[in-house]
Short mmCIF file of C-alpha atoms in Angstrom, two decimals:
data_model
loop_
_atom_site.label_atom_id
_atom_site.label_comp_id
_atom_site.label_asym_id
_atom_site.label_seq_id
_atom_site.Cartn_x
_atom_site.Cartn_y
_atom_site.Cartn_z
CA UNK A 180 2.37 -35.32 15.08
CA UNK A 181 1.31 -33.23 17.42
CA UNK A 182 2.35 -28.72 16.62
CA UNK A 183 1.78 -25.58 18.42
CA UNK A 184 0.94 -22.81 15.78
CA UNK A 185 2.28 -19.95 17.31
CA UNK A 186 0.49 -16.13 15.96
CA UNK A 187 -0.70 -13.05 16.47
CA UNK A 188 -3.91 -12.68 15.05
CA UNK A 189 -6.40 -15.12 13.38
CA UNK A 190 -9.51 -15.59 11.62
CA UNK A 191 -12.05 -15.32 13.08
CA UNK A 192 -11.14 -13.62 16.45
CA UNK A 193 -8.43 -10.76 15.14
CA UNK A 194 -7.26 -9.70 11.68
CA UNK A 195 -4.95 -7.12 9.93
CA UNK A 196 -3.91 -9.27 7.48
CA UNK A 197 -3.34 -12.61 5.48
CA UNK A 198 -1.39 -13.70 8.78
CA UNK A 199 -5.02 -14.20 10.09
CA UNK A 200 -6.29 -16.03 6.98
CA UNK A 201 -3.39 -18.79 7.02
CA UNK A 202 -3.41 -19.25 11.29
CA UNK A 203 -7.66 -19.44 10.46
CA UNK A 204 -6.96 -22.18 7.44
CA UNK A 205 -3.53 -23.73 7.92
CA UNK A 206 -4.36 -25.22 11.31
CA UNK A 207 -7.54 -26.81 9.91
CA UNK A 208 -5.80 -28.56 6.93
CA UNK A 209 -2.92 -29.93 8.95
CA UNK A 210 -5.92 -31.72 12.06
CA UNK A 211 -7.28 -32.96 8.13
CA UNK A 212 -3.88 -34.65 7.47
CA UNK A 213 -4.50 -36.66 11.05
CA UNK A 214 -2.46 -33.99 13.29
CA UNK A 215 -3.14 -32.53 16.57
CA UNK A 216 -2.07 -29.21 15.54
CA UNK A 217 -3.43 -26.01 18.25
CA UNK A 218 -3.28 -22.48 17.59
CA UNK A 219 -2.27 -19.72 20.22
CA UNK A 220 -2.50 -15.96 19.93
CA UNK A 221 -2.91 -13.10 22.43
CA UNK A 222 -6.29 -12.52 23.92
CA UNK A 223 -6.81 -8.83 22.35
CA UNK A 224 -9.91 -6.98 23.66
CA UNK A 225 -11.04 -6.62 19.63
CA UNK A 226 -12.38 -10.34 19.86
CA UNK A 227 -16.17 -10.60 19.55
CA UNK A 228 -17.97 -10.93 23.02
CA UNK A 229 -19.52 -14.44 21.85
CA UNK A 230 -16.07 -15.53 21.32
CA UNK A 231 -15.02 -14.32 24.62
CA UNK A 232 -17.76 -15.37 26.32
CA UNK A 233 -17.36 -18.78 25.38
CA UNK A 234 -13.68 -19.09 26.44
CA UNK A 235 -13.05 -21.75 29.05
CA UNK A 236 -10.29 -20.32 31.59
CA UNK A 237 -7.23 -22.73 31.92
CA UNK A 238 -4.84 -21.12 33.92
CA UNK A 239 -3.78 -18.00 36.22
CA UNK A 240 -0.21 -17.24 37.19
CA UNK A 241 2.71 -15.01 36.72
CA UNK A 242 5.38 -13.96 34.84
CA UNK A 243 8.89 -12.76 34.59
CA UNK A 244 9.66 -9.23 32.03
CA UNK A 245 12.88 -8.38 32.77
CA UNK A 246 13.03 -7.71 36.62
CA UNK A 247 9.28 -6.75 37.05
CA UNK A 248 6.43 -9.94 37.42
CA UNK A 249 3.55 -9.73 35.57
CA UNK A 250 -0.02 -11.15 35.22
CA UNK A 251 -0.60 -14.15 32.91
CA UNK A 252 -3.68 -16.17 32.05
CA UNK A 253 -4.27 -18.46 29.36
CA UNK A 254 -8.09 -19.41 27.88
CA UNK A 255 -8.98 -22.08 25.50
CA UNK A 256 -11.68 -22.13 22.48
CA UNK A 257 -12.52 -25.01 20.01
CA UNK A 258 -13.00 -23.62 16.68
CA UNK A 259 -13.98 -25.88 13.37
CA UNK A 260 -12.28 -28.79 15.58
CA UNK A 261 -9.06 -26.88 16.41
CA UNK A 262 -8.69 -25.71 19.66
CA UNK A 263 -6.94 -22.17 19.97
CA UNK A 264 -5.11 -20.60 23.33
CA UNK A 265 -5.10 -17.09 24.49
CA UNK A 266 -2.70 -15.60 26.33
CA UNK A 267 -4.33 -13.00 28.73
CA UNK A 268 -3.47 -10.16 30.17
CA UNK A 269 -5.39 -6.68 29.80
CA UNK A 270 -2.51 -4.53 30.72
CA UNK A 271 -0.91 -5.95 27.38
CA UNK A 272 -3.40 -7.08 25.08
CA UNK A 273 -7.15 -5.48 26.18
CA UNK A 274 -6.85 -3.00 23.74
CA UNK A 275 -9.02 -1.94 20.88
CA UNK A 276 -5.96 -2.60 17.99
CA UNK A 277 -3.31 -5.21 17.79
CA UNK A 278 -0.19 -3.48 16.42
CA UNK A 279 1.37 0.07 16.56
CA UNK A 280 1.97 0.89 20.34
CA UNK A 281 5.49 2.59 22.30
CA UNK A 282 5.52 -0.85 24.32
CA UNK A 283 4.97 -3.25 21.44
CA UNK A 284 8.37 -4.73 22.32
CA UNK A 285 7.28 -5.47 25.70
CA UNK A 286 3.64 -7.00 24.06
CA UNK A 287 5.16 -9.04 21.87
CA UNK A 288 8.35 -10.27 24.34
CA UNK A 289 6.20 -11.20 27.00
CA UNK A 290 3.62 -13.23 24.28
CA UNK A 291 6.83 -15.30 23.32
CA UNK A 292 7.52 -15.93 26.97
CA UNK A 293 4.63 -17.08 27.94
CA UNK A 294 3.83 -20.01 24.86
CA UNK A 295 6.70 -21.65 26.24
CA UNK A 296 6.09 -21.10 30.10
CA UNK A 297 2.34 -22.13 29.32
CA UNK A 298 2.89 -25.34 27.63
CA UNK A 299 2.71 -26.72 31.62
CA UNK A 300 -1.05 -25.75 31.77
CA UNK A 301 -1.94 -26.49 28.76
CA UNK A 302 -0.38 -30.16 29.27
CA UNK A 303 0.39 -30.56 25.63
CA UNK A 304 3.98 -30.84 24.11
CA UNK A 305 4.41 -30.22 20.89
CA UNK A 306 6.90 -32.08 18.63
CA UNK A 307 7.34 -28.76 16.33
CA UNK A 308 6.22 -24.77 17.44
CA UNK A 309 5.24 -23.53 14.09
CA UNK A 310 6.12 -19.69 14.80
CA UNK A 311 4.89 -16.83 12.20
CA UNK A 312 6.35 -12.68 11.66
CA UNK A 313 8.14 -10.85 14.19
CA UNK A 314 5.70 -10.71 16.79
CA UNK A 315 6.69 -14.55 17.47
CA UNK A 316 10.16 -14.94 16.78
CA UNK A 317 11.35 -14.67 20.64
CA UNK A 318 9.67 -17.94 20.78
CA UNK A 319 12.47 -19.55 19.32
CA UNK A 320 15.00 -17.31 20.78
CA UNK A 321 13.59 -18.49 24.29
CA UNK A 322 13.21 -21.61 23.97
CA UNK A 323 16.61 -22.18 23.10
CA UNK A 324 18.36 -19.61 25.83
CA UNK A 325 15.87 -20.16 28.63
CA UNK A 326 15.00 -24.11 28.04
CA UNK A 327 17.84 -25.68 26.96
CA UNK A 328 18.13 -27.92 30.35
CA UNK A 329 14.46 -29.15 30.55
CA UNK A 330 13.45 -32.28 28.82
CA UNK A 331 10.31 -31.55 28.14
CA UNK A 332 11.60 -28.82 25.67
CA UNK A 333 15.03 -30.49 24.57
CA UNK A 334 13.30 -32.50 21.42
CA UNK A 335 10.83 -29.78 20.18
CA UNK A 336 11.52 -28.68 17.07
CA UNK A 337 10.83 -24.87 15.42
CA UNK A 338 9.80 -23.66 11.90
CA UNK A 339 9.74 -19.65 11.75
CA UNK A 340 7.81 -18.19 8.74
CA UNK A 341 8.01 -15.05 7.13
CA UNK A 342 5.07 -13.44 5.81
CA UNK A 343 6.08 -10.70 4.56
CA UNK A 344 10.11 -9.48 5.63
CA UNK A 345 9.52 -6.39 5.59
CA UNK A 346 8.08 -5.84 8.63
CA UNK A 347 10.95 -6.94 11.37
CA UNK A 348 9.70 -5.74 14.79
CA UNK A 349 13.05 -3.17 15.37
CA UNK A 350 13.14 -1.54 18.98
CA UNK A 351 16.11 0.49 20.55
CA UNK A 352 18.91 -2.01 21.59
CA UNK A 353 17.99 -1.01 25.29
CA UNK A 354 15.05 -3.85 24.84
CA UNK A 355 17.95 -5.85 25.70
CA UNK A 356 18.07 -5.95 29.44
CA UNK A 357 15.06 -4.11 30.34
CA UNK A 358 12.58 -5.78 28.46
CA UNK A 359 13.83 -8.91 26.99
CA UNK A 360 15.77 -9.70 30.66
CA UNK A 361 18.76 -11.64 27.92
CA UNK A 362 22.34 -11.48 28.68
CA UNK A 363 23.66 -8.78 26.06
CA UNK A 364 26.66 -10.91 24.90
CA UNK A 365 23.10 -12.37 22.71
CA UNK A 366 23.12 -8.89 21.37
CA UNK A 367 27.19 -7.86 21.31
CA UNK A 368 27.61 -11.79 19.28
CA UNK A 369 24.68 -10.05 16.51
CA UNK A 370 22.00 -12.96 16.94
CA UNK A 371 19.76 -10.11 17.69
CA UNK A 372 21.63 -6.80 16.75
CA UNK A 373 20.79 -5.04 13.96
CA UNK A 374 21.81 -1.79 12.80
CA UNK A 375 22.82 -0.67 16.73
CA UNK A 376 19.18 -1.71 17.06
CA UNK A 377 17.26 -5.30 18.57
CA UNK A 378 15.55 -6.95 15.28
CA UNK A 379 12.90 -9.69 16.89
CA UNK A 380 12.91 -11.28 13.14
CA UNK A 381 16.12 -11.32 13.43
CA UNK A 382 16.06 -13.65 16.13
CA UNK A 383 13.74 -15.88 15.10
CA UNK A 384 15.52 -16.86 11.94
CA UNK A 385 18.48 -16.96 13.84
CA UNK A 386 17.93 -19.30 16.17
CA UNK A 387 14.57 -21.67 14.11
CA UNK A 388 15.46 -24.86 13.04
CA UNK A 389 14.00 -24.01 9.78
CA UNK A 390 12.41 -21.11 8.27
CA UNK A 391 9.77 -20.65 5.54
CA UNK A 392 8.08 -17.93 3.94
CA UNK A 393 4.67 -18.29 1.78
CA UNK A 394 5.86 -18.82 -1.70
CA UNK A 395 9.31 -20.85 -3.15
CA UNK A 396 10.06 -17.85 -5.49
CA UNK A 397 10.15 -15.56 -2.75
CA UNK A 398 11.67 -17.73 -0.86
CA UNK A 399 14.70 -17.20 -3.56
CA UNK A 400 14.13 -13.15 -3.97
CA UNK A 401 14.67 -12.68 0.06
CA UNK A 402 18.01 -14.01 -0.67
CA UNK A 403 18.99 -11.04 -2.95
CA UNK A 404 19.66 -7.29 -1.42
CA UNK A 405 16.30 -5.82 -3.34
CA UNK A 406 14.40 -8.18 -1.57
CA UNK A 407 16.18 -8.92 1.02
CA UNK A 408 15.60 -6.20 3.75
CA UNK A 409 19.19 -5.99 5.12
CA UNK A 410 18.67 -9.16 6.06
CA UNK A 411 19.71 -11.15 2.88
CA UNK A 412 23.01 -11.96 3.95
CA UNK A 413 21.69 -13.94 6.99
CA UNK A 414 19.15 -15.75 4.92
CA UNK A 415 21.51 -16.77 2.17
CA UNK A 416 23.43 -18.16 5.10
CA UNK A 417 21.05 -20.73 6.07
CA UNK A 418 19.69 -21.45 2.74
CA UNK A 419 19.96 -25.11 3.25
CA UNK A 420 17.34 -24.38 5.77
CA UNK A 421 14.90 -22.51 3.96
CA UNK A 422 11.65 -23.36 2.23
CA UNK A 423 8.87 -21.89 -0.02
CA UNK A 424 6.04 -23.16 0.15
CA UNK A 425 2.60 -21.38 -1.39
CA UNK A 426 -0.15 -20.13 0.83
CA UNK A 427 -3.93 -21.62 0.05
CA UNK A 428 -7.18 -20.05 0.15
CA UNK A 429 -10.34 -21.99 1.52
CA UNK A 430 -12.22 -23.17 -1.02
CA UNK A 431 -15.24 -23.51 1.44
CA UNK A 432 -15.30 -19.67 2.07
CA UNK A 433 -13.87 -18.99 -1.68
CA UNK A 434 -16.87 -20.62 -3.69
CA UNK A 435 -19.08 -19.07 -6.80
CA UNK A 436 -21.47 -21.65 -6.45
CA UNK A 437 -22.32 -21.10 -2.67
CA UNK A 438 -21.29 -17.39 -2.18
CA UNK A 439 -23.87 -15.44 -0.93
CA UNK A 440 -22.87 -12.20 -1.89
CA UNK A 441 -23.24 -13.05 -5.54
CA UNK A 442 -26.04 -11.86 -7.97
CA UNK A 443 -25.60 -15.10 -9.63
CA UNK A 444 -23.86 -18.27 -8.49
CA UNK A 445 -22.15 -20.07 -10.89
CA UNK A 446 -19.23 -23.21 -11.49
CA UNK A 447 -16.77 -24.23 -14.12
CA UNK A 448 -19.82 -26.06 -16.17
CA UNK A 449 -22.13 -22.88 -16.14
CA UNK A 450 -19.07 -20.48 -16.62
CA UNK A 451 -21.29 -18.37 -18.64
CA UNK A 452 -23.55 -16.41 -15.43
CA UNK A 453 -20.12 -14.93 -14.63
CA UNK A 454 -21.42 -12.54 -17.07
CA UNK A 455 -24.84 -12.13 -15.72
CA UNK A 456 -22.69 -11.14 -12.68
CA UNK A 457 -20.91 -8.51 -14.83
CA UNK A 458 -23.65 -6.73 -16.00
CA UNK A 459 -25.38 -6.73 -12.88
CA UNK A 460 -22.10 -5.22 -11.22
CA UNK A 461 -21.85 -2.80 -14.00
CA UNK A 462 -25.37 -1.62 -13.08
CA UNK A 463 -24.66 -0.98 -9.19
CA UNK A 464 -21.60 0.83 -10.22
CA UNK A 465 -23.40 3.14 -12.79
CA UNK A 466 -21.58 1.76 -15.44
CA UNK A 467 -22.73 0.89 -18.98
CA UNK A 468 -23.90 -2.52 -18.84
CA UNK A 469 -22.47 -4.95 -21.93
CA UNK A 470 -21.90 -8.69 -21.70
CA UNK A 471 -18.51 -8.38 -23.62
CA UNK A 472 -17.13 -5.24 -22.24
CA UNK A 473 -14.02 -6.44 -20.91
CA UNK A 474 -13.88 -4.94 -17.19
CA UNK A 475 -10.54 -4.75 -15.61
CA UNK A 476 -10.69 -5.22 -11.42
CA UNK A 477 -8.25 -3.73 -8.83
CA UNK A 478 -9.13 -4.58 -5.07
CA UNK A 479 -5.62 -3.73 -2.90
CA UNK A 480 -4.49 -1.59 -0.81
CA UNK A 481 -3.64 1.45 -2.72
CA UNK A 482 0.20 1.58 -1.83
CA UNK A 483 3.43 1.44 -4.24
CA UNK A 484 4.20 -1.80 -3.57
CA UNK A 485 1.29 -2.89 -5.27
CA UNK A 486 1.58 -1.65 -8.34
CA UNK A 487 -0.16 1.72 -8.20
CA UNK A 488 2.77 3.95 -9.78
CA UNK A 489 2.12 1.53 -12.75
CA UNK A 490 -1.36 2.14 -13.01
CA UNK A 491 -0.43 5.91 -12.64
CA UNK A 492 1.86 5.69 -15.21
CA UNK A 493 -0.31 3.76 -17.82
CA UNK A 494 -3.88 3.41 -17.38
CA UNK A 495 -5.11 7.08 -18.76
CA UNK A 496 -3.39 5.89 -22.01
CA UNK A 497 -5.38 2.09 -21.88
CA UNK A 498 -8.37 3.82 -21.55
CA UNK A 499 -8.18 6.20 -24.17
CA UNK A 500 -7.24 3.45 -27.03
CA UNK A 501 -9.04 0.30 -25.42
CA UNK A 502 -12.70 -1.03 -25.12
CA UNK A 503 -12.76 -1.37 -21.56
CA UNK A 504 -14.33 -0.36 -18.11
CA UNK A 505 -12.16 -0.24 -14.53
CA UNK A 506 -12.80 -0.75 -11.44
CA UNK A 507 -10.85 -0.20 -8.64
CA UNK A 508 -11.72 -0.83 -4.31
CA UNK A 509 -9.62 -0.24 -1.87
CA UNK A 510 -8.24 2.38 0.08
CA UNK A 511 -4.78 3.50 0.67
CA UNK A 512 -2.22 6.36 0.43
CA UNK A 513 -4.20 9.50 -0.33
CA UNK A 514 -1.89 10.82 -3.63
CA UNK A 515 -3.50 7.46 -4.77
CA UNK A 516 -6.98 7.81 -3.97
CA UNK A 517 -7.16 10.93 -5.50
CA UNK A 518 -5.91 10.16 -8.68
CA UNK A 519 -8.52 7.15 -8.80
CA UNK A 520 -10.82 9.57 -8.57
CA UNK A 521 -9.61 12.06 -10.92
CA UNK A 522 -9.62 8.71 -13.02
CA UNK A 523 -13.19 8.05 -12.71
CA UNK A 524 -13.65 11.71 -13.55
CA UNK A 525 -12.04 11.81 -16.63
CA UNK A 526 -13.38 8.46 -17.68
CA UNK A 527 -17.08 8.07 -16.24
CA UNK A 528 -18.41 5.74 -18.72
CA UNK A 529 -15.48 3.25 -18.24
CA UNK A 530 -14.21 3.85 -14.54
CA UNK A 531 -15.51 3.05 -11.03
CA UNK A 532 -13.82 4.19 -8.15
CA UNK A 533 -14.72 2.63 -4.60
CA UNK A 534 -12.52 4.64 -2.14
CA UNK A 535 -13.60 1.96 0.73
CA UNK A 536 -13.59 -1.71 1.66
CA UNK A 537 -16.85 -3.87 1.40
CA UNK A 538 -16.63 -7.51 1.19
CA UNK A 539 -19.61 -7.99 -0.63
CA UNK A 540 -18.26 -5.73 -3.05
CA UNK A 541 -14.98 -7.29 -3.12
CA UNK A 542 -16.72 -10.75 -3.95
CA UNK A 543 -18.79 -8.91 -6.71
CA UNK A 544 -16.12 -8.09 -8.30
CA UNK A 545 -14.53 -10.95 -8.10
CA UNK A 546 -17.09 -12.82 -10.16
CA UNK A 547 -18.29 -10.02 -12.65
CA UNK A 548 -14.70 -8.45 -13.59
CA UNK A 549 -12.88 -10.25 -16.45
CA UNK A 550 -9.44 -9.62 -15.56
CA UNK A 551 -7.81 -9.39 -12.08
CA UNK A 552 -5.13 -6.94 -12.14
CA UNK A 553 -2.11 -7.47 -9.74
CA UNK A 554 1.24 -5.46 -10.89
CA UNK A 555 3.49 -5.68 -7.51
CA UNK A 556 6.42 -4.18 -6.80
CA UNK A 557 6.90 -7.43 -4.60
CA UNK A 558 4.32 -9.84 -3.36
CA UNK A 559 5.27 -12.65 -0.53
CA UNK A 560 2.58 -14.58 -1.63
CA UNK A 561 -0.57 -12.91 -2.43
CA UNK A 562 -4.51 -14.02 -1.91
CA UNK A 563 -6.30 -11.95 -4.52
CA UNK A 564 -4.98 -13.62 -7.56
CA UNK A 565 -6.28 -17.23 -6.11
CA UNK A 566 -9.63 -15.82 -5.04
CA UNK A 567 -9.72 -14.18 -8.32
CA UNK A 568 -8.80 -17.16 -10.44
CA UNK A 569 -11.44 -19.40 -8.35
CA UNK A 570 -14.11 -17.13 -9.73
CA UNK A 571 -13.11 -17.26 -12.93
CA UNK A 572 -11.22 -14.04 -12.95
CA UNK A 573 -7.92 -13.92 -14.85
CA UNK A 574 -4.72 -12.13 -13.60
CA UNK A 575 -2.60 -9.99 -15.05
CA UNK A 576 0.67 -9.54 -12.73
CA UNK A 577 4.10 -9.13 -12.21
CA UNK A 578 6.09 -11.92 -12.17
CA UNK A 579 7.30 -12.13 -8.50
CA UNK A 580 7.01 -13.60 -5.28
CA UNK A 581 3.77 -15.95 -5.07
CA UNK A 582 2.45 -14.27 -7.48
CA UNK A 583 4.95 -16.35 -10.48
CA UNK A 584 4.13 -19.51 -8.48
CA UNK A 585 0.42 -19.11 -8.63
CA UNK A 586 0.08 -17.29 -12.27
CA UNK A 587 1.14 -19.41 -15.49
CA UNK A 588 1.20 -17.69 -18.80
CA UNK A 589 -1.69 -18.91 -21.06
CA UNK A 590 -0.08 -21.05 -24.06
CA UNK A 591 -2.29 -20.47 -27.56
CA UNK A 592 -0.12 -24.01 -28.59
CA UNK A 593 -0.83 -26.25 -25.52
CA UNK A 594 -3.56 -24.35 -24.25
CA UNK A 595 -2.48 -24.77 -21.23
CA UNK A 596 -1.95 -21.37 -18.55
CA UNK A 597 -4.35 -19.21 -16.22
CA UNK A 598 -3.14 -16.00 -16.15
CA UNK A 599 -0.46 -13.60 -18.58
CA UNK A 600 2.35 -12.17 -16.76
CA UNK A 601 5.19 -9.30 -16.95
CA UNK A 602 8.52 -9.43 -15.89
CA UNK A 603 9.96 -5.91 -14.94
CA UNK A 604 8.63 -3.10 -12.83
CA UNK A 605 7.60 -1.39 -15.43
CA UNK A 606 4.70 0.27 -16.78
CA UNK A 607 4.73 -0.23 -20.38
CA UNK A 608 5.06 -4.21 -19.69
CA UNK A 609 2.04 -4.08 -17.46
CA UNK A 610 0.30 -2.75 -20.90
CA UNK A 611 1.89 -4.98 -23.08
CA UNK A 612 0.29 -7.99 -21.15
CA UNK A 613 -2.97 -6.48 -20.56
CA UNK A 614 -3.20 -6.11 -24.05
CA UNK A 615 -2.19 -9.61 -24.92
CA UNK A 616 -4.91 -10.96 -22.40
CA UNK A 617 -7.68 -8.50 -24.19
CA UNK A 618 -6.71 -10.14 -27.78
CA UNK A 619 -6.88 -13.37 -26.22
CA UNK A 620 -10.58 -12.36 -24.57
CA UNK A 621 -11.62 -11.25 -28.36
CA UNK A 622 -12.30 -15.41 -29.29
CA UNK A 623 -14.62 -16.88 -26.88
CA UNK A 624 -13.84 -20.11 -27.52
CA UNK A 625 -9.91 -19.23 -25.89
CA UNK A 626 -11.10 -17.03 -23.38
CA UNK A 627 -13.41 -19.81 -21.61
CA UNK A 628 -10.50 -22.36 -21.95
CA UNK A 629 -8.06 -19.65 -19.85
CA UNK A 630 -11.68 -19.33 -17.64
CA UNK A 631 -11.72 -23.05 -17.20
CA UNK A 632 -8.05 -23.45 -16.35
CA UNK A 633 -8.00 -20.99 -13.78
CA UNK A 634 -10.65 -22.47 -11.97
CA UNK A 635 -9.68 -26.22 -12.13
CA UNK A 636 -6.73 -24.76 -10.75
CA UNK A 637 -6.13 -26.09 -7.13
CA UNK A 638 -4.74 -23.68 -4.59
CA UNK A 639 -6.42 -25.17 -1.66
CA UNK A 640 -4.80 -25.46 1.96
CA UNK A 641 -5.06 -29.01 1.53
CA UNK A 642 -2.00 -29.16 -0.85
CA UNK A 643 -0.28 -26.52 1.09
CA UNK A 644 -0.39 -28.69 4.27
CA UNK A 645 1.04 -31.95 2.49
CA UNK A 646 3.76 -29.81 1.75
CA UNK A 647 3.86 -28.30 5.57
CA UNK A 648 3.82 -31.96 6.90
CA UNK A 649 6.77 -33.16 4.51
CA UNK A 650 8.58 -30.39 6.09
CA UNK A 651 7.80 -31.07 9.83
CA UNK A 652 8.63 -34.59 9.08
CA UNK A 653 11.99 -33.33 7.85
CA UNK A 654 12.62 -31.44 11.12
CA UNK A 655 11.85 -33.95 13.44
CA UNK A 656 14.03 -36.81 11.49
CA UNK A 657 17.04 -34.43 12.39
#
């Protein structure tokens, strides 16, 4: 089967995101399953120099926006055994960031254009275009307005996945004909009108063959106006055509036993240096080092929707009555950052706060914090709550999104479960399950079987792209 992974930034040549993780990992895991499966992405100017260097040029020509011609080039790189395109052209893309600019409509429009008009020079004809978020949904809105009468294009299939809906790529309905060059009966008929305004996602799951987003419960929640971003209506529409299926984390780059940044590496069978990791963690953070401390981990962005109104809300209280230490990384809205402060202020002997981002920090914590804590508002999918359970970490979250497909409560009967969960928003049931995980950590014995689950636990991309190639399958049997 051969699929064109369509996306805006990857690992390891741009990231903003966990849209870079999965178009760095996905790809990989489906060539595994015997595919020829190729990745294409803008050529930003934020990609390393050895990267660029290395870049084989393919192809120069030109392209239609609108009225105007522009510039196109594409480039070619084998990475890990996939090979990845790059659309170029410096006008758009040769900038120092990805996202956030007045012409990102433009960007983005002409990007969609030219993976279809490219497919030529790069002599390779996919049987399904994979496309991901907003900045990629004009692929399939192309392909079927501007295609429809070549035969190379008639039998490719498209599967549109949403990361996270929120973010929709809205521009003033005058994109129509000056920058999008579509008739506007496209617009006046409401495949792309939204709100008086031109919604790219909205295009893209208007006109895929199939869409899927990164987890089967949120997958259901997008369906339902709270989740649903004004756009619920249209996705409970084509139900029939929509999937969840759970994003992975590479277990090569996710490993205790091989990860460098570790004081002490460690597997299921020698479970017990997670604690050497603890105290030597506890030590770099100034806190007071104890092998049976429980310590509590936070590494997000410091936003609402993940949570942090809960923490507001509860953790002063947990600190006061409980026989814990915190820590929290990440950075974020500043109301936030200062409180996390304030909290470290009031608390010093049980609270670090790391108003930054280090990844050898982040991986440090990973392995010497007890308990992962995760309470979001919403949550597509997440990644922290499988990198945390891989190291032996146990979450505490909200029941939502990815997170209640990942996360199942521990069972004192069966003994069977990873993680303890909560069901509402709501601050006191974020307690009420952080203290049911601390009575649990009180025996040993329990606490290493909830250890051991966790990381037997298999949330690898290889099981994600079984799933992804059941699907394709599906779509090209149509």
């Amino acid at each position: 089967m051969k699929v064109l992974y369509v996306a805006s930034e990857a690992v390891p040549f741009a990231k903003t995101g966990g849209l870079a993780d999965v178009a760095g990992s996905l790809p990989q895991a489906l060539r595994a399953e015997g595919h020829d499966v190729r990745v294409i992405m803008p050529k930003f100017g934020m990609i390393a120099e050895k990267y660029r260097n290395a870049m084989e040029h393919v192809y120069d020509g030109e392209l239609n926006v609108a009225w105007r011609k522009k510039f196109v080039g594409l480039d070619q790189y084998e990475h890990k055994g996939v090979t990845y395109y790059f659309v170029d052209n410096v006008e758009y893309f040769g900038r120092d960031g990805i996202y956030g600019y007045d012409d990102d409509a433009e960007r983005f429009s002409f990007f969609c254009r030219a993976v279809l008009n490219l497919l030529p020079a790069m002599d390779f004809w996919p049987d399904i275009i994979h496309t991901n978020d907003w900045h990629t949904g004009l692929v399939n809105v192309f392909l079927k307005l501007e295609h429809h009468g070549d035969a190379r294009y008639q039998n490719i299939k498209t599967l549109y996945t949403i990361h996270n809906l929120k973010y929709q790529g809205v521009f003033p309905k005058e994109v129509m004909s000056d920058t999008l060059g579509l008739d506007w009966k496209y617009f006046n008929n409401g495949d792309l009108e939204f709100y008086d305004a031109v919604n790219f996602m909205k295009g893209g799951l208007v006109y895929a063959d199939a869409i899927s987003t990164v987890s089967k419960t949120y997958a259901e929640e997008i369906q339902y106006e709270y989740f649903g971003e004004r756009l619920d209506g249209l996705l409970r529409s084509r139900k029939d055509d929509l999937y969840g299926i759970v994003n992975g984390i590479d277990y090569e780059m996710y490993d205790p036993a091989r990860d460098k940044n570790l004081f002490v590496k460690y597997d299921v069978n020698t479970i017990e240096a997670k604690f050497d990791n603890q105290v030597a963690l506890q030590k770099q953070l100034g806190l007071p080092e104890s092998r049976r401390t429980p310590l509590v981990a936070i590494i997000s962005r410091l936003v609402q929707p993940k949570g942090m109104d809960l923490i507001v809300r509860m953790m002063d209280e947990i600190l006061q009555h409980e026989d814990i230490q915190f820590v929290v990384l990440g950075t974020g809205e500043k109301r936030y950052e200062d409180w996390f402060k304030g909290l470290a202020w009031r608390f010093p002997r049980k609270v670090s706060t790391n108003i930054f981002f280090s990844n050898e920090l982040a991986m440090r914590i990973y392995a010497g914090a007890s308990m992962f804590l995760m309470p979001s508002d919403y949550e597509p999918c997440g990644i922290g709550q499988l990198i945390a359970m891989r190291y032996g970490t146990i979450p505490i979250v909200r029941a939502t999104g990815g997170l209640k497909d990942t996360v199942h409560p521990y069972d004192k009967f069966t003994k069977e479960g990873n993680g303890f969960l909560f069901d509402d928003y709501n601050a006191h049931e974020m307690m009420y399950a952080l203290k049911r995980a601390l009575r649990f950590y009180r025996s040993y014995s329990v606490w290493k079987q909830i250890v051991e689950n966790a990381m037997r636990a298999d949330y690898s991309w290889a099981e994600s792209a079984k799933e992804y190639t059941k699907l394709y399958e599906t779509l090209i049997a149509r």
